[in-house]
PDB file of C-alpha atoms and ligand atoms in Angstrom:
ATOM      1  CA  MET A  15       0.000   0.000   0.000  1.00  0.00           C
ATOM      2  CA  LYS A  16       1.203   3.503  -0.832  1.00  0.00           C
ATOM      3  CA  GLU A  17       0.096   6.013   1.786  1.00  0.00           C
ATOM      4  CA  PHE A  18       0.623   9.733   1.383  1.00  0.00           C
ATOM      5  CA  VAL A  19       0.360  12.194   4.273  1.00  0.00           C
ATOM      6  CA  LEU A  20       0.026  15.886   3.453  1.00  0.00           C
ATOM      7  CA  ARG A  21       0.451  18.292   6.347  1.00  0.00           C
ATOM      8  CA  ALA A  22      -1.576  21.362   5.358  1.00  0.00           C
ATOM      9  CA  ARG A  23      -0.702  23.886   8.030  1.00  0.00           C
ATOM     10  CA  LYS A  24      -3.103  26.647   7.033  1.00  0.00           C
ATOM     11  CA  ALA A  25      -5.943  24.725   5.368  1.00  0.00           C
ATOM     12  CA  LYS A  26      -9.276  25.742   6.874  1.00  0.00           C
ATOM     13  CA  THR A  27     -11.155  23.299   9.080  1.00  0.00           C
ATOM     14  CA  ASP A  28     -14.548  24.968   9.271  1.00  0.00           C
ATOM     15  CA  ALA A  29     -17.108  23.894   6.706  1.00  0.00           C
ATOM     16  CA  GLY A  30     -17.657  27.446   5.415  1.00  0.00           C
ATOM     17  CA  ILE A  31     -15.038  27.066   2.688  1.00  0.00           C
ATOM     18  CA  ASN A  32     -15.694  29.278  -0.345  1.00  0.00           C
ATOM     19  CA  LEU A  33     -15.470  26.950  -3.340  1.00  0.00           C
ATOM     20  CA  ASP A  34     -14.795  29.921  -5.636  1.00  0.00           C
ATOM     21  CA  GLN A  35     -11.773  31.051  -3.606  1.00  0.00           C
ATOM     22  CA  LEU A  36      -9.885  27.834  -2.775  1.00  0.00           C
ATOM     23  CA  PRO A  37      -6.397  29.453  -2.758  1.00  0.00           C
ATOM     24  CA  LYS A  38      -7.619  31.905  -0.119  1.00  0.00           C
ATOM     25  CA  GLU A  39      -8.974  29.132   2.107  1.00  0.00           C
ATOM     26  CA  GLY A  40      -5.548  28.172   3.459  1.00  0.00           C
ATOM     27  CA  LYS A  41      -4.327  26.946   0.052  1.00  0.00           C
ATOM     28  CA  MET A  42      -7.158  24.443  -0.249  1.00  0.00           C
ATOM     29  CA  ASP A  43      -6.516  24.317  -4.030  1.00  0.00           C
ATOM     30  CA  SER A  44      -3.135  22.721  -3.310  1.00  0.00           C
ATOM     31  CA  VAL A  45      -4.735  20.186  -0.933  1.00  0.00           C
ATOM     32  CA  CYS A  46      -7.351  19.213  -3.550  1.00  0.00           C
ATOM     33  CA  ALA A  47      -4.785  18.958  -6.368  1.00  0.00           C
ATOM     34  CA  SER A  48      -2.567  16.751  -4.157  1.00  0.00           C
ATOM     35  CA  ILE A  49      -5.490  14.385  -3.496  1.00  0.00           C
ATOM     36  CA  SER A  50      -6.334  14.223  -7.192  1.00  0.00           C
ATOM     37  CA  ASN A  51      -2.718  13.579  -8.188  1.00  0.00           C
ATOM     38  CA  ALA A  52      -2.222  10.901  -5.528  1.00  0.00           C
ATOM     39  CA  LEU A  53      -5.268   8.861  -6.520  1.00  0.00           C
ATOM     40  CA  TRP A  54      -6.258   9.370 -10.133  1.00  0.00           C
ATOM     41  CA  ILE A  55      -4.634   8.247 -13.351  1.00  0.00           C
ATOM     42  CA  SER A  56      -6.213   8.549 -16.764  1.00  0.00           C
ATOM     43  CA  GLY A  57      -9.524   6.695 -16.640  1.00  0.00           C
ATOM     44  CA  ASP A  58      -8.886   4.978 -13.312  1.00  0.00           C
ATOM     45  CA  VAL A  59      -8.141   5.274  -9.591  1.00  0.00           C
ATOM     46  CA  ARG A  60      -5.031   3.771  -8.005  1.00  0.00           C
ATOM     47  CA  LYS A  61      -6.499   1.069  -5.787  1.00  0.00           C
ATOM     48  CA  ASP A  62      -3.258   0.574  -3.857  1.00  0.00           C
ATOM     49  CA  THR A  63      -3.115   4.187  -2.640  1.00  0.00           C
ATOM     50  CA  ILE A  64      -4.443   6.143   0.322  1.00  0.00           C
ATOM     51  CA  ILE A  65      -3.938   9.855   0.965  1.00  0.00           C
ATOM     52  CA  HIS A  66      -4.446  11.486   4.345  1.00  0.00           C
ATOM     53  CA  VAL A  67      -4.613  15.288   4.460  1.00  0.00           C
ATOM     54  CA  VAL A  68      -4.069  16.807   7.886  1.00  0.00           C
ATOM     55  CA  LEU A  69      -5.762  20.215   7.896  1.00  0.00           C
ATOM     56  CA  GLU A  70      -4.400  22.449  10.658  1.00  0.00           C
ATOM     57  CA  GLY A  71      -5.943  25.849   9.925  1.00  0.00           C
ATOM     58  CA  PRO A  72      -8.812  27.663  11.642  1.00  0.00           C
ATOM     59  CA  THR A  73     -11.206  27.114  13.252  1.00  0.00           C
ATOM     60  CA  SER A  74     -10.982  23.585  14.620  1.00  0.00           C
ATOM     61  CA  GLY A  75      -7.748  21.951  13.467  1.00  0.00           C
ATOM     62  CA  PRO A  76      -6.381  19.401  13.337  1.00  0.00           C
ATOM     63  CA  LYS A  77      -8.750  17.406  11.145  1.00  0.00           C
ATOM     64  CA  THR A  78      -7.488  14.469   9.123  1.00  0.00           C
ATOM     65  CA  ILE A  79      -9.438  13.489   6.008  1.00  0.00           C
ATOM     66  CA  SER A  80      -8.494  10.163   4.423  1.00  0.00           C
ATOM     67  CA  PHE A  81      -9.243   9.079   0.844  1.00  0.00           C
ATOM     68  CA  PHE A  82      -9.004   5.341   0.067  1.00  0.00           C
ATOM     69  CA  GLY A  83      -8.380   4.471  -3.600  1.00  0.00           C
ATOM     70  CA  ASN A  84      -9.786   0.946  -3.286  1.00  0.00           C
ATOM     71  CA  GLU A  85     -13.167   2.179  -1.985  1.00  0.00           C
ATOM     72  CA  ILE A  86     -13.759   5.337  -4.000  1.00  0.00           C
ATOM     73  CA  LYS A  87     -16.674   5.056  -6.393  1.00  0.00           C
ATOM     74  CA  GLY A  88     -18.146   7.695  -8.686  1.00  0.00           C
ATOM     75  CA  LEU A  89     -16.083  10.598  -7.319  1.00  0.00           C
ATOM     76  CA  ARG A  90     -14.902  13.360  -9.616  1.00  0.00           C
ATOM     77  CA  HIS A  91     -11.250  14.361  -9.567  1.00  0.00           C
ATOM     78  CA  ASP A  92     -11.325  18.095 -10.318  1.00  0.00           C
ATOM     79  CA  GLU A  93     -10.285  20.458  -7.498  1.00  0.00           C
ATOM     80  CA  ARG A  94     -13.764  21.915  -6.972  1.00  0.00           C
ATOM     81  CA  SER A  95     -15.435  18.504  -6.664  1.00  0.00           C
ATOM     82  CA  ILE A  96     -12.776  17.324  -4.218  1.00  0.00           C
ATOM     83  CA  ALA A  97     -13.296  20.533  -2.227  1.00  0.00           C
ATOM     84  CA  THR A  98     -17.033  19.725  -1.943  1.00  0.00           C
ATOM     85  CA  TYR A  99     -16.146  16.289  -0.479  1.00  0.00           C
ATOM     86  CA  ILE A 100     -13.858  18.070   2.017  1.00  0.00           C
ATOM     87  CA  VAL A 101     -16.652  20.470   3.010  1.00  0.00           C
ATOM     88  CA  ASP A 102     -18.996  17.491   3.416  1.00  0.00           C
ATOM     89  CA  ALA A 103     -16.414  15.725   5.610  1.00  0.00           C
ATOM     90  CA  LEU A 104     -15.865  18.836   7.760  1.00  0.00           C
ATOM     91  CA  LYS A 105     -19.633  19.122   8.310  1.00  0.00           C
ATOM     92  CA  ARG A 106     -19.595  15.598   9.720  1.00  0.00           C
ATOM     93  CA  SER A 107     -16.729  16.290  12.080  1.00  0.00           C
ATOM     94  CA  ALA A 108     -18.190  19.012  14.305  1.00  0.00           C
ATOM     95  CA  CYS A 109     -18.847  16.673  17.254  1.00  0.00           C
ATOM     96  CA  LEU A 110     -15.726  14.520  17.000  1.00  0.00           C
ATOM     97  CA  GLN A 111     -13.621  14.113  20.149  1.00  0.00           C
ATOM     98  CA  LEU A 112      -9.842  13.701  19.923  1.00  0.00           C
ATOM     99  CA  ASN A 113      -8.950  10.612  17.817  1.00  0.00           C
ATOM    100  CA  GLU A 114     -12.579   9.787  16.989  1.00  0.00           C
ATOM    101  CA  GLU A 115     -13.498   9.264  13.325  1.00  0.00           C
ATOM    102  CA  ASN A 116     -16.572   9.439  11.102  1.00  0.00           C
ATOM    103  CA  HIS A 117     -17.458   7.765   7.826  1.00  0.00           C
ATOM    104  CA  VAL A 118     -18.205  10.437   5.206  1.00  0.00           C
ATOM    105  CA  ARG A 119     -18.967   8.437   2.039  1.00  0.00           C
ATOM    106  CA  ALA A 120     -17.490   5.416   0.250  1.00  0.00           C
ATOM    107  CA  GLY A 121     -13.729   5.918   0.290  1.00  0.00           C
ATOM    108  CA  ILE A 122     -13.654   8.974   2.566  1.00  0.00           C
ATOM    109  CA  LYS A 123     -13.448   9.302   6.337  1.00  0.00           C
ATOM    110  CA  ILE A 124     -12.574  12.119   8.720  1.00  0.00           C
ATOM    111  CA  SER A 125     -10.975  12.039  12.149  1.00  0.00           C
ATOM    112  CA  LYS A 126      -9.922  14.503  14.808  1.00  0.00           C
ATOM    113  CA  LYS A 127      -6.334  13.339  14.713  1.00  0.00           C
ATOM    114  CA  SER A 128      -3.035  15.216  14.784  1.00  0.00           C
ATOM    115  CA  PHE A 129      -0.257  14.836  12.222  1.00  0.00           C
ATOM    116  CA  GLU A 130       2.078  13.252  14.796  1.00  0.00           C
ATOM    117  CA  ARG A 131      -0.534  10.752  16.018  1.00  0.00           C
ATOM    118  CA  LEU A 132      -1.474   9.712  12.464  1.00  0.00           C
ATOM    119  CA  LEU A 133       2.123   9.292  11.384  1.00  0.00           C
ATOM    120  CA  TRP A 134       3.078   7.424  14.523  1.00  0.00           C
ATOM    121  CA  GLU A 135       0.206   4.965  13.934  1.00  0.00           C
ATOM    122  CA  LEU A 136       1.155   4.463  10.270  1.00  0.00           C
ATOM    123  CA  SER A 137       4.823   3.970  11.126  1.00  0.00           C
ATOM    124  CA  GLN A 138       3.978   1.263  13.667  1.00  0.00           C
ATOM    125  CA  LYS A 139       2.170  -0.914  11.103  1.00  0.00           C
ATOM    126  CA  HIS A 140       4.120  -3.782   9.564  1.00  0.00           C
ATOM    127  CA  THR A 141       4.288  -4.890   5.939  1.00  0.00           C
ATOM    128  CA  GLN A 142       2.925  -8.284   4.842  1.00  0.00           C
ATOM    129  CA  ALA A 143       6.506  -9.557   5.056  1.00  0.00           C
ATOM    130  CA  GLY A 144       6.586  -8.518   8.728  1.00  0.00           C
ATOM    131  CA  LYS A 145       9.001  -5.603   8.186  1.00  0.00           C
ATOM    132  CA  LYS A 146       8.483  -2.144   9.639  1.00  0.00           C
ATOM    133  CA  ARG A 147       7.052   0.180   7.037  1.00  0.00           C
ATOM    134  CA  GLN A 148       9.323   2.566   5.204  1.00  0.00           C
ATOM    135  CA  VAL A 149       8.529   6.219   5.975  1.00  0.00           C
ATOM    136  CA  LEU A 150       9.855   8.878   3.580  1.00  0.00           C
ATOM    137  CA  VAL A 151       9.752  12.598   4.333  1.00  0.00           C
ATOM    138  CA  LEU A 152       9.997  14.689   1.159  1.00  0.00           C
ATOM    139  CA  ASP A 153      12.652  17.347   1.588  1.00  0.00           C
ATOM    140  CA  LYS A 154      14.555  19.106  -1.202  1.00  0.00           C
ATOM    141  CA  ASP A 155      17.782  18.719   0.800  1.00  0.00           C
ATOM    142  CA  GLY A 156      17.281  14.999   1.482  1.00  0.00           C
ATOM    143  CA  LYS A 157      18.955  12.022  -0.242  1.00  0.00           C
ATOM    144  CA  ASP A 158      18.213  11.741  -3.978  1.00  0.00           C
ATOM    145  CA  ILE A 159      15.311   9.285  -4.329  1.00  0.00           C
ATOM    146  CA  ARG A 160      17.031   7.690  -7.344  1.00  0.00           C
ATOM    147  CA  GLY A 161      19.620   6.224  -4.954  1.00  0.00           C
ATOM    148  CA  VAL A 162      17.091   5.046  -2.366  1.00  0.00           C
ATOM    149  CA  ALA A 163      15.692   1.494  -2.266  1.00  0.00           C
ATOM    150  CA  LEU A 164      11.925   1.855  -2.141  1.00  0.00           C
ATOM    151  CA  ASP A 165       9.346  -0.497  -0.663  1.00  0.00           C
ATOM    152  CA  LYS A 166       6.029  -1.178  -2.312  1.00  0.00           C
ATOM    153  CA  ASP A 167       4.539  -0.583   1.119  1.00  0.00           C
ATOM    154  CA  VAL A 168       5.574   2.977   1.835  1.00  0.00           C
ATOM    155  CA  VAL A 169       4.393   6.043   3.733  1.00  0.00           C
ATOM    156  CA  VAL A 170       5.292   9.361   2.054  1.00  0.00           C
ATOM    157  CA  VAL A 171       5.037  12.633   3.983  1.00  0.00           C
ATOM    158  CA  PHE A 172       5.068  16.065   2.355  1.00  0.00           C
ATOM    159  CA  GLY A 173       4.245  19.634   3.264  1.00  0.00           C
ATOM    160  CA  SER A 174       1.829  22.250   2.044  1.00  0.00           C
ATOM    161  CA  PRO A 175       3.137  25.540   0.542  1.00  0.00           C
ATOM    162  CA  GLU A 176       4.177  26.576   4.082  1.00  0.00           C
ATOM    163  CA  GLY A 177       6.510  23.537   4.278  1.00  0.00           C
ATOM    164  CA  LEU A 178       7.027  21.144   7.198  1.00  0.00           C
ATOM    165  CA  PRO A 179       7.769  22.826  10.546  1.00  0.00           C
ATOM    166  CA  PRO A 180      11.384  22.407  11.773  1.00  0.00           C
ATOM    167  CA  LYS A 181      10.118  21.296  15.208  1.00  0.00           C
ATOM    168  CA  THR A 182       8.999  17.939  13.710  1.00  0.00           C
ATOM    169  CA  GLU A 183      12.649  16.987  13.034  1.00  0.00           C
ATOM    170  CA  ASN A 184      13.024  15.051  16.278  1.00  0.00           C
ATOM    171  CA  PHE A 185       9.750  13.247  15.742  1.00  0.00           C
ATOM    172  CA  PHE A 186      10.888  12.139  12.276  1.00  0.00           C
ATOM    173  CA  LYS A 187      14.099  10.777  13.828  1.00  0.00           C
ATOM    174  CA  GLU A 188      12.079   8.916  16.469  1.00  0.00           C
ATOM    175  CA  ILE A 189      10.028   7.074  13.846  1.00  0.00           C
ATOM    176  CA  LYS A 190      13.145   6.508  11.698  1.00  0.00           C
ATOM    177  CA  ALA A 191      11.789   8.411   8.706  1.00  0.00           C
ATOM    178  CA  GLU A 192      14.194   8.946   5.772  1.00  0.00           C
ATOM    179  CA  LYS A 193      14.515  12.403   4.185  1.00  0.00           C
ATOM    180  CA  VAL A 194      14.330  12.087   0.448  1.00  0.00           C
ATOM    181  CA  SER A 195      14.644  14.602  -2.395  1.00  0.00           C
ATOM    182  CA  ILE A 196      12.671  14.219  -5.625  1.00  0.00           C
ATOM    183  CA  GLY A 197      14.704  16.732  -7.599  1.00  0.00           C
ATOM    184  CA  PRO A 198      16.828  19.885  -7.453  1.00  0.00           C
ATOM    185  CA  ASN A 199      13.956  22.394  -7.661  1.00  0.00           C
ATOM    186  CA  MET A 200      11.465  23.291  -4.944  1.00  0.00           C
ATOM    187  CA  LEU A 201       8.226  21.896  -6.382  1.00  0.00           C
ATOM    188  CA  PHE A 202       4.564  22.454  -5.610  1.00  0.00           C
ATOM    189  CA  ALA A 203       3.101  20.091  -3.012  1.00  0.00           C
ATOM    190  CA  ALA A 204       0.720  18.708  -5.651  1.00  0.00           C
ATOM    191  CA  HIS A 205       3.666  17.627  -7.845  1.00  0.00           C
ATOM    192  CA  CYS A 206       4.989  15.293  -5.154  1.00  0.00           C
ATOM    193  CA  PRO A 207       2.530  12.359  -5.416  1.00  0.00           C
ATOM    194  CA  ILE A 208       2.938  12.186  -9.214  1.00  0.00           C
ATOM    195  CA  ILE A 209       6.725  11.989  -9.010  1.00  0.00           C
ATOM    196  CA  ILE A 210       6.648   9.387  -6.233  1.00  0.00           C
ATOM    197  CA  HIS A 211       4.149   7.237  -8.155  1.00  0.00           C
ATOM    198  CA  ASN A 212       6.298   7.555 -11.259  1.00  0.00           C
ATOM    199  CA  GLU A 213       9.382   6.317  -9.363  1.00  0.00           C
ATOM    200  CA  LEU A 214       7.400   3.382  -7.966  1.00  0.00           C
ATOM    201  CA  ASP A 215       5.735   2.593 -11.326  1.00  0.00           C
ATOM    202  CA  ARG A 216       9.093   2.519 -13.106  1.00  0.00           C
ATOM    203  CA  ARG A 217      10.451   0.101 -10.502  1.00  0.00           C
ATOM    204  CA  GLY A 218       7.388  -2.130 -10.830  1.00  0.00           C
ATOM    205  CA  LEU A 219       6.388  -1.532  -7.210  1.00  0.00           C
TER     206      LEU A 219
HETATM  207  C1  SAM B 305       5.810  24.070  -2.000  1.00  0.00           C
HETATM  208  S1  SAM B 305       6.854  23.021  -1.090  1.00  0.00           S
HETATM  209  C2  SAM B 305       7.142  23.950   0.408  1.00  0.00           C
HETATM  210  C3  SAM B 305       7.958  25.164   0.215  1.00  0.00           C
HETATM  211  C4  SAM B 305       8.307  25.821   1.546  1.00  0.00           C
HETATM  212  N1  SAM B 305       8.599  27.206   1.296  1.00  0.00           N
HETATM  213  C5  SAM B 305       9.526  25.166   2.200  1.00  0.00           C
HETATM  214  O1  SAM B 305      10.595  25.769   2.183  1.00  0.00           O
HETATM  215  O2  SAM B 305       9.441  24.021   2.715  1.00  0.00           O
HETATM  216  C6  SAM B 305       5.770  21.790  -0.477  1.00  0.00           C
HETATM  217  C7  SAM B 305       6.402  20.501  -0.071  1.00  0.00           C
HETATM  218  O3  SAM B 305       6.769  19.748  -1.221  1.00  0.00           O
HETATM  219  C8  SAM B 305       7.868  18.911  -0.904  1.00  0.00           C
HETATM  220  N2  SAM B 305       8.897  19.206  -1.908  1.00  0.00           N
HETATM  221  C9  SAM B 305       8.908  20.226  -2.797  1.00  0.00           C
HETATM  222  N3  SAM B 305       9.978  20.133  -3.600  1.00  0.00           N
HETATM  223  C10 SAM B 305      10.662  19.029  -3.219  1.00  0.00           C
HETATM  224  C11 SAM B 305      11.856  18.377  -3.679  1.00  0.00           C
HETATM  225  N4  SAM B 305      12.561  18.848  -4.673  1.00  0.00           N
HETATM  226  N5  SAM B 305      12.234  17.230  -3.047  1.00  0.00           N
HETATM  227  C12 SAM B 305      11.528  16.730  -2.018  1.00  0.00           C
HETATM  228  N6  SAM B 305      10.392  17.299  -1.558  1.00  0.00           N
HETATM  229  C13 SAM B 305       9.966  18.425  -2.136  1.00  0.00           C
HETATM  230  C14 SAM B 305       8.280  19.194   0.531  1.00  0.00           C
HETATM  231  O4  SAM B 305       7.721  18.217   1.374  1.00  0.00           O
HETATM  232  C15 SAM B 305       7.649  20.560   0.764  1.00  0.00           C
HETATM  233  O5  SAM B 305       7.329  20.753   2.133  1.00  0.00           O
END
């Protein structure tokens, strides 16, 4: 399973998101494009992929919305449609207590879970072969991905336009995450899932 985790530090968490102004809603356009690029290929959905977006903006962050490629049916992949699913999810999260979750629709759930808690849980899962899962943190100054052995069962963490906060460094060390670069230029968050999938596809993983 390929699992992406996007930490969206300013993305709004109240359901009053203006669908006509997604960039002004804590860069919600970037969140929606990242979801689309992680899950959809031409004419199909990647069934072996999950993306979790951790929204940390006002007014009730953190909220984690998870999209499961193997369960999604009949969803559209344009940014505006994905934003409507996010609004729907946020409406169903008003009463959630810490770490509780709600089903939203086939292939989408929402939880009141922090980035660190989510990532810690994912990093503790084992692969089918009984190995600890590989956790990659995307960082322009990390090791070139082309020299890194990749697992088919991988967790990939990346930041929103605000980047990943430096204070998470110690946490990444604790869970033995590897910092990996996907190229010499600083890319948009939404580019990251496509490049990672391409690396995995080319290696037959
Ligand atoms: C738009 S960038 C963030 C830019 C932000 N100003 C910063 O300095 O972190 C969004 C995220 O994409 C990922 N990213 C962008 N370019 C990358 C690269 N060349 N290699 C690895 N990760 C990259 C990182 O996870 C980054 O946090």
